[in-house]
XYZ file of C-alpha atoms in Angstrom:
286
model
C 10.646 5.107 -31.163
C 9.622 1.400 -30.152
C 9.376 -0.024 -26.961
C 9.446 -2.813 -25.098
C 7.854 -3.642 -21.572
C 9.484 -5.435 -19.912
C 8.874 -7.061 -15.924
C 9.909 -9.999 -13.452
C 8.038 -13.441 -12.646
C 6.680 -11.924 -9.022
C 3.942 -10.333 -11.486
C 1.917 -13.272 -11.752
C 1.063 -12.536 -15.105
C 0.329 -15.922 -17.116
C 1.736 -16.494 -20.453
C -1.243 -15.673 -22.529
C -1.637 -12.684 -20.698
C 2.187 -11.475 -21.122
C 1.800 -12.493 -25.003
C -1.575 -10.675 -25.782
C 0.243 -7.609 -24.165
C 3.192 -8.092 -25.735
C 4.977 -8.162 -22.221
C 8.280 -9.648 -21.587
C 9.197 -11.365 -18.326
C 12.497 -12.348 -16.874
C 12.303 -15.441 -14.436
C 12.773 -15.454 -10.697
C 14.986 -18.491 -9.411
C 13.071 -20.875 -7.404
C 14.382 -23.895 -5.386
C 12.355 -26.878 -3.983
C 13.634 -28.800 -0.740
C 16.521 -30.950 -2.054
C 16.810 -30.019 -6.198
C 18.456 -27.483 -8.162
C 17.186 -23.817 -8.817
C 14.851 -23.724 -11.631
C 13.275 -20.512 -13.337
C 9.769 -20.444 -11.638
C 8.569 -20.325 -15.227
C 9.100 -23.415 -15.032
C 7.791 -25.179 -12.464
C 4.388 -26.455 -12.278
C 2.035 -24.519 -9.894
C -0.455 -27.647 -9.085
C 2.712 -29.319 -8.115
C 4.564 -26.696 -6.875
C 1.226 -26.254 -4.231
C 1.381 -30.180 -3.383
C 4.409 -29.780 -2.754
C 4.647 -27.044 -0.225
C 1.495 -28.793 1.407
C 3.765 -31.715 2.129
C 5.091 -29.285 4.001
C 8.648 -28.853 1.883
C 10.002 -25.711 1.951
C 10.730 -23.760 -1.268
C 13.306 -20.288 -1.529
C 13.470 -18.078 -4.034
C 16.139 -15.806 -5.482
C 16.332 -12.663 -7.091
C 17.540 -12.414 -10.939
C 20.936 -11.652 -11.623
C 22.350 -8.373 -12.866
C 23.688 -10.249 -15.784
C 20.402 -11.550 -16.754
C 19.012 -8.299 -17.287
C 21.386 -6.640 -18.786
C 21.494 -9.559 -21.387
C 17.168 -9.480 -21.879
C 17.463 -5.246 -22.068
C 20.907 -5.279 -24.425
C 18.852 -7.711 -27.415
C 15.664 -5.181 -27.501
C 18.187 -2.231 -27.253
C 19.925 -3.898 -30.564
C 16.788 -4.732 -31.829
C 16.035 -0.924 -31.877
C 13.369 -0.892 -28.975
C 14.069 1.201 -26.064
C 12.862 -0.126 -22.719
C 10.400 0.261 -19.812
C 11.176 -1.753 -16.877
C 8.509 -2.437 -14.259
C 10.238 -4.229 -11.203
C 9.175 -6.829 -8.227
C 8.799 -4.186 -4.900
C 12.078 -3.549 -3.699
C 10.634 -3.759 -0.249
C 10.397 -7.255 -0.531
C 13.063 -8.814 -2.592
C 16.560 -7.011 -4.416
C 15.162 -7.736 -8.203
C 14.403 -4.642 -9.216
C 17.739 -3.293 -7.926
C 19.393 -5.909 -10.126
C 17.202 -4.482 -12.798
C 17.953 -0.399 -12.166
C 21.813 -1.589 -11.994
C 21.828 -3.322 -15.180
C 19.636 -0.523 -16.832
C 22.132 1.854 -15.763
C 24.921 0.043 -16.730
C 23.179 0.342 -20.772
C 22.521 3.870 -20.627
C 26.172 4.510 -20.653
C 26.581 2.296 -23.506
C 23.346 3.370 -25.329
C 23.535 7.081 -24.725
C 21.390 7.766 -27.358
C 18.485 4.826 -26.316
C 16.335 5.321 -23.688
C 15.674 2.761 -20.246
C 13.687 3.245 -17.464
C 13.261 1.432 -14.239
C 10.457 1.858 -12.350
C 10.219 0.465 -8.387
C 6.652 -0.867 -8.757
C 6.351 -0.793 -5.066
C 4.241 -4.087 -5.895
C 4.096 -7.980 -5.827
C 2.281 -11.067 -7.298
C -0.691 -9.389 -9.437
C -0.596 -6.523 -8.362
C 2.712 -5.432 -10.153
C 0.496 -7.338 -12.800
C -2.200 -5.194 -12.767
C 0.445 -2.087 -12.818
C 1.971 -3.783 -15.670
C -1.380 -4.370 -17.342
C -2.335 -1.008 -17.174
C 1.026 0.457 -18.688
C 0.449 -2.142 -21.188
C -2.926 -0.841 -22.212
C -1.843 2.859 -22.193
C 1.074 1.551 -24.866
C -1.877 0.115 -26.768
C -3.668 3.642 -27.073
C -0.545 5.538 -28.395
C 1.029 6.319 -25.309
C 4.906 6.885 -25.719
C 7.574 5.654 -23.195
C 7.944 8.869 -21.281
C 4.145 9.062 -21.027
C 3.828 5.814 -19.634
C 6.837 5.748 -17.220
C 5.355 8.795 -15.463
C 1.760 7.209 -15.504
C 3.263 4.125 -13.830
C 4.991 6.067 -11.462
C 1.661 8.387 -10.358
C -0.848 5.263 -10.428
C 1.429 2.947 -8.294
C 0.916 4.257 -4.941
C -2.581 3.796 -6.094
C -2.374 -0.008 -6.394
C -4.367 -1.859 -3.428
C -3.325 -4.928 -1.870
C -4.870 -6.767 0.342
C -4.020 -10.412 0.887
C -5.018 -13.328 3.447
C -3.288 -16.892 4.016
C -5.363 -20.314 5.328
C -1.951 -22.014 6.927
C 0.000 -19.797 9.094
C 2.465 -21.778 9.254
C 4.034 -20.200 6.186
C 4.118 -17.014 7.834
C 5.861 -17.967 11.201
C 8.509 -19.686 9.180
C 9.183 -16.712 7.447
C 9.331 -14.765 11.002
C 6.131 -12.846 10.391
C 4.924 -14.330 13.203
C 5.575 -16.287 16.260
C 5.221 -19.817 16.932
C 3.208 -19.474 19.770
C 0.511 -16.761 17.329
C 0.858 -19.518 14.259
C -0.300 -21.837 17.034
C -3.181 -20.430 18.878
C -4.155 -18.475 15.479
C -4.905 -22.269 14.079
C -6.801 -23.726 16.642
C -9.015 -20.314 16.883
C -9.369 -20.389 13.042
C -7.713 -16.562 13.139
C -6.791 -15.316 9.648
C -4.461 -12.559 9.179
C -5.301 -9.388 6.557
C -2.173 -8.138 5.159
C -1.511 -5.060 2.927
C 1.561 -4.187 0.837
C 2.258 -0.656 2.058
C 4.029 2.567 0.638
C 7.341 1.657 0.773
C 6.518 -1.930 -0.861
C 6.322 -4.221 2.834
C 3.949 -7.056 3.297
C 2.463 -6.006 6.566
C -0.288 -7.179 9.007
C -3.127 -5.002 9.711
C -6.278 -6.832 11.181
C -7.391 -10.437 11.945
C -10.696 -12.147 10.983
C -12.398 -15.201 12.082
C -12.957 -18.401 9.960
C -11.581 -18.174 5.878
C -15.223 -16.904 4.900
C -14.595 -14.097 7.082
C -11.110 -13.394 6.034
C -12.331 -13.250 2.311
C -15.266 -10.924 3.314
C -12.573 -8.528 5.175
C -10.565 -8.706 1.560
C -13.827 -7.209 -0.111
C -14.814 -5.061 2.470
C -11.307 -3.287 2.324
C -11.893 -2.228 -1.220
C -15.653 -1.397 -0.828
C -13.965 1.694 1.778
C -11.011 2.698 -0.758
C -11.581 1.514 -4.270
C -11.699 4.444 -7.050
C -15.088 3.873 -9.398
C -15.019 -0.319 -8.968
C -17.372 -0.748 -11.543
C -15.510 0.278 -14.042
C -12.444 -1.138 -13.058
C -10.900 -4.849 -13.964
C -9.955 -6.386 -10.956
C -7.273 -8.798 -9.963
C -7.107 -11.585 -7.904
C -4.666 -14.218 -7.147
C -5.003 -17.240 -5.305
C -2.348 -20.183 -3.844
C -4.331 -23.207 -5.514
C -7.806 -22.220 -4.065
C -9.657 -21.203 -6.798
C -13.259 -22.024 -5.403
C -11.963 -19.020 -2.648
C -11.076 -16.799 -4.994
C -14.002 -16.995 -6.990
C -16.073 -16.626 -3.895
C -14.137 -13.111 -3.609
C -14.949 -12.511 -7.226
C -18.610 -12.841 -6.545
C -18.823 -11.070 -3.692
C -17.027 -8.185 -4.855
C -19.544 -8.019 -8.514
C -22.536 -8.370 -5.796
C -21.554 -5.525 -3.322
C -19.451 -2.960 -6.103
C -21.196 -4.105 -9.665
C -17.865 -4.601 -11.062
C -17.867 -7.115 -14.405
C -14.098 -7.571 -15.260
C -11.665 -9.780 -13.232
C -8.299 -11.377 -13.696
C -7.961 -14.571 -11.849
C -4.832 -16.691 -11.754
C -2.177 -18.456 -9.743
C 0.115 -16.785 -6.835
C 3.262 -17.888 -8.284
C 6.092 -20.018 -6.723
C 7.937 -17.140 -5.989
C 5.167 -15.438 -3.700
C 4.126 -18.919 -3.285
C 7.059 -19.807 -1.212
C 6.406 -17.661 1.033
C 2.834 -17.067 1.856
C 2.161 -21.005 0.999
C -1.314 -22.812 -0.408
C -4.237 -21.040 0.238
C -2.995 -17.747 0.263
C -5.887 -15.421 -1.438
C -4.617 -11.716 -2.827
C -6.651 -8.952 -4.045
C -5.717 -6.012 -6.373
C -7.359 -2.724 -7.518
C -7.134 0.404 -7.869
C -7.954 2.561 -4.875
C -7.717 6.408 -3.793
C -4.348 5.287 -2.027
C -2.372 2.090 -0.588
């Protein structure tokens, strides 16, 4: 039987990427300081990052149970069945939107099949789960098959992620004024992780951006699983000279060839502002 993958904006993915894979993406809700929500498909990201450096604030929303159920219900009459790889449900309620709405069809589909799957992961890194689940599809893999893989290989998924302007985090209470303050004048960067159950936490501090991006690489040089042969994935909050630094770096000290490079999207965006730099592999755990 056919199938369909199917994910959320948070992935990052870009649209080539989600139409070489055949990957379908339902939009996030996204609203700038003083207009009306707009899918965050489409906003423009070199905008969107002037914008939030004028320092506007932007909030996000999660997609709507009826959206879903509306994207699954035409590939379920189309004669696909579904795969649905969700936006970490320890950061935002999309993928519970998504499992409600799934569930919802199997009662009216008895005979279809629709899985949900808590990716535990955000911004590329639910792209690089979705990526891989894509490429398993490619080789033959049937829906069952690849619903288990991307339930084994997500606690696998590595992210490590640093931000230039604190002030993004202390609006979103991450931190405290006073910390977003003295942090800035000492050039202290934070190094963040997405843990098990799908948080964004703090776990060290580095001096200087150079020094942040070196503790990004240095992370996966202790925990990554065979990096050469890996592709890698990096996002970046309009700071693409910084995240090709990482690149290089990383291909210097592991020897790995392939990378993924694109935007952080509005919706992670919002929160962790311009200049935020994320990294993504896959690693002998989170």
């Amino acid at each position: 039987m056919a199938y369909v993958i199917v994910t959320d904006s948070s992935a990052d993915l870009s649209a080539d990427m989600l139409a070489k894979y055949s990957i379908i993406s339902v939009p996030l809700a996204v609203t700038l300081e003083g207009q009306e929500p707009r899918p965050n498909d489409q906003i423009d990201i070199k905008n969107f990052y002037a914008f939030l450096r004028s320092k506007k604030s932007a909030t996000t929303s999660a997609v709507a149970i009826e959206s879903f159920k509306n994207v699954f219900e035409s590939q379920l009459q189309a004669g696909n069945d579904v795969l649905y790889l969700g936006f970490s449900s320890g950061l935002s309620g999309t993928y519970n939107a998504g499992f409600v709405a799934a569930r919802e069809l199997k009662d009216q589909y008895p005979e279809r099949t629709i899985c949900a799957v808590d990716t535990l992961c955000a911004s590329l890194g639910q792209g690089l789960l979705v990526y891989l689940c894509a490429k398993k599809r490619e080789e033959g893999a049937d829906l069952r098959t690849v619903c288990a893989f991307a339930e084994e290989t997500k606690h696998r998924v590595c992210h490590w992620f640093t931000v230039d302007d604190l002030f993004f985090l202390k609006r979103g209470g991450r931190i405290s004024a006073a910390t977003a303050v003295v942090g800035s004048m000492l050039q202290i960067k934070p190094v963040m992780h997405v843990d098990e159950a799908g948080h964004l936490i703090n776990v060290a501090k580095a001096r200087g951006r150079k020094g942040s991006l070196e503790a990004l690489c240095a992370r996966m040089k202790e925990s990554a699983i065979d990096p050469a042969s890996q592709t890698v994935f990096i996002s970046h909050g309009d700071c693409e000279e910084d995240a090709n630094y990482l690149a290089d770096r990383i291909r210097e000290t592991m020897g790995v060839e392939a990378f993924v490079i694109d935007y952080v999207g509005p919706v992670i965006g919002a929160h962790a502002g311009p200049g935020v730099v994320a990294l993504f592999f896959i690693g002998k755990e989170r």
